[in-house]
Amino acid sequence: MQIQISGQHIHITPALRERVEQQVDRFERLFDNIKALDVVLSVDKNEHKAGGTLHCAGTRLHADGIARLEDDNKNDTLYTAIDAMIAKLADQLKKHKEKLKDHHNHEVRDGRVASS
């Protein structure tokens, strides 16, 4: 899988890159046909954002993770945004995989047709 990480108003540190790459292992366990992941990290005044687009066979999934700066919790907000984005993409990937799965039992249907 190809991973592209870019930043708006932020320098992408090796720690941020490593965090995204660690979380991406989830996708590879869920679905085999993933081609690429594009991640855009950005910092505004009071919020850190992580947006991700997952390119799969047949579709593109997109999710945003947002972490707002508050007075009591100013640490690790960009990491929180990355984790939220990855969790949303994982949920969407599970849903996409369920849509692709055939829920009809062909063996039972074929058996009924043969016995008739």
CSV table of C-alpha atoms in Angstrom, one decimal:
chain,number,residue,atom,x,y,z
A,1,MET,CA,0.0,0.0,0.0
A,2,GLN,CA,1.2,3.4,-0.9
A,3,ILE,CA,1.0,6.1,1.9
A,4,GLN,CA,1.3,9.8,1.2
A,5,ILE,CA,1.4,12.2,4.1
A,6,SER,CA,1.3,15.9,3.7
A,7,GLY,CA,0.8,18.9,6.0
A,8,GLN,CA,-0.8,22.3,5.8
A,9,HIS,CA,0.8,24.9,8.1
A,10,ILE,CA,2.8,22.1,9.8
A,11,HIS,CA,6.0,20.2,9.3
A,12,ILE,CA,5.6,16.4,9.2
A,13,THR,CA,7.9,15.0,11.8
A,14,PRO,CA,9.1,11.4,11.7
A,15,ALA,CA,7.0,10.7,14.9
A,16,LEU,CA,3.8,11.8,13.1
A,17,ARG,CA,4.7,9.7,10.0
A,18,GLU,CA,5.4,6.7,12.3
A,19,ARG,CA,2.0,7.2,14.1
A,20,VAL,CA,0.1,7.1,10.8
A,21,GLU,CA,2.0,4.1,9.5
A,22,GLN,CA,1.4,2.1,12.8
A,23,GLN,CA,-2.3,2.8,12.6
A,24,VAL,CA,-2.5,1.8,8.9
A,25,ASP,CA,-1.7,-1.9,9.8
A,26,ARG,CA,-5.4,-2.1,10.8
A,27,PHE,CA,-6.5,-1.6,7.2
A,28,GLU,CA,-4.3,-4.3,5.8
A,29,ARG,CA,-5.8,-6.8,8.2
A,30,LEU,CA,-9.4,-5.8,7.3
A,31,PHE,CA,-9.2,-5.6,3.5
A,32,ASP,CA,-6.7,-7.0,1.0
A,33,ASN,CA,-7.4,-4.7,-2.0
A,34,ILE,CA,-6.2,-1.3,-0.7
A,35,LYS,CA,-4.2,0.7,-3.2
A,36,ALA,CA,-3.2,3.9,-1.4
A,37,LEU,CA,-3.8,6.2,1.6
A,38,ASP,CA,-3.5,10.0,1.3
A,39,VAL,CA,-3.3,11.8,4.7
A,40,VAL,CA,-3.4,15.6,5.1
A,41,LEU,CA,-2.5,17.0,8.5
A,42,SER,CA,-3.3,20.6,9.3
A,43,VAL,CA,-3.2,23.0,12.2
A,44,ASP,CA,-5.6,25.9,12.6
A,45,LYS,CA,-5.8,28.3,15.6
A,46,ASN,CA,-7.9,26.1,17.9
A,47,GLU,CA,-8.0,22.8,16.2
A,48,HIS,CA,-5.8,20.1,14.7
A,49,LYS,CA,-7.2,18.2,11.8
A,50,ALA,CA,-6.3,14.9,10.1
A,51,GLY,CA,-8.0,14.0,6.8
A,52,GLY,CA,-7.6,10.7,5.1
A,53,THR,CA,-8.6,9.2,1.8
A,54,LEU,CA,-8.4,5.5,1.4
A,55,HIS,CA,-8.3,4.2,-2.2
A,56,CYS,CA,-9.7,0.7,-2.4
A,57,ALA,CA,-10.8,-1.4,-5.3
A,58,GLY,CA,-14.1,0.1,-6.5
A,59,THR,CA,-14.3,3.0,-4.1
A,60,ARG,CA,-12.7,5.8,-2.3
A,61,LEU,CA,-13.3,6.3,1.4
A,62,HIS,CA,-12.7,9.7,3.2
A,63,ALA,CA,-12.8,10.6,6.9
A,64,ASP,CA,-11.7,13.6,9.0
A,65,GLY,CA,-10.5,13.6,12.5
A,66,ILE,CA,-10.6,16.8,14.5
A,67,ALA,CA,-9.2,17.6,17.9
A,68,ARG,CA,-9.9,21.0,19.5
A,69,LEU,CA,-7.4,22.7,21.7
A,70,GLU,CA,-8.7,23.2,25.2
A,71,ASP,CA,-7.0,24.9,28.2
A,72,ASP,CA,-6.7,21.7,30.2
A,73,ASN,CA,-5.6,19.3,27.4
A,74,LYS,CA,-3.0,20.9,25.0
A,75,ASN,CA,-0.9,17.8,24.5
A,76,ASP,CA,-1.1,15.2,21.8
A,77,THR,CA,-4.1,16.8,20.0
A,78,LEU,CA,-2.7,16.0,16.5
A,79,TYR,CA,-2.2,12.4,17.6
A,80,THR,CA,-5.8,12.3,18.8
A,81,ALA,CA,-7.0,13.7,15.4
A,82,ILE,CA,-5.0,11.0,13.6
A,83,ASP,CA,-6.5,8.2,15.8
A,84,ALA,CA,-10.0,9.5,15.2
A,85,MET,CA,-9.5,9.7,11.5
A,86,ILE,CA,-8.1,6.1,11.4
A,87,ALA,CA,-11.0,4.8,13.5
A,88,LYS,CA,-13.5,6.4,11.1
A,89,LEU,CA,-11.8,5.0,8.1
A,90,ALA,CA,-11.7,1.5,9.7
A,91,ASP,CA,-15.4,1.7,10.3
A,92,GLN,CA,-16.1,2.8,6.7
A,93,LEU,CA,-13.8,0.0,5.4
A,94,LYS,CA,-15.7,-2.6,7.4
A,95,LYS,CA,-19.0,-1.3,6.1
A,96,HIS,CA,-17.6,-1.4,2.5
A,97,LYS,CA,-16.4,-4.9,3.0
A,98,GLU,CA,-19.9,-6.0,4.2
A,99,LYS,CA,-21.5,-4.5,1.1
A,100,LEU,CA,-19.1,-6.5,-1.1
A,101,LYS,CA,-19.9,-9.8,0.7
A,102,ASP,CA,-22.6,-11.9,-0.9
A,103,HIS,CA,-25.1,-12.6,1.9
A,104,HIS,CA,-27.2,-15.1,0.0
A,105,ASN,CA,-26.4,-18.8,0.5
A,106,HIS,CA,-26.0,-20.1,-3.1
A,107,GLU,CA,-25.6,-23.8,-2.0
A,108,VAL,CA,-29.0,-23.8,-0.3
A,109,ARG,CA,-30.7,-22.1,-3.3
A,110,ASP,CA,-29.0,-24.5,-5.8
A,111,GLY,CA,-30.1,-27.5,-3.7
A,112,ARG,CA,-33.7,-26.3,-3.7
A,113,VAL,CA,-33.6,-25.8,-7.5
A,114,ALA,CA,-32.1,-29.3,-8.0
A,115,SER,CA,-34.7,-31.0,-5.8
A,116,SER,CA,-37.6,-29.4,-7.5
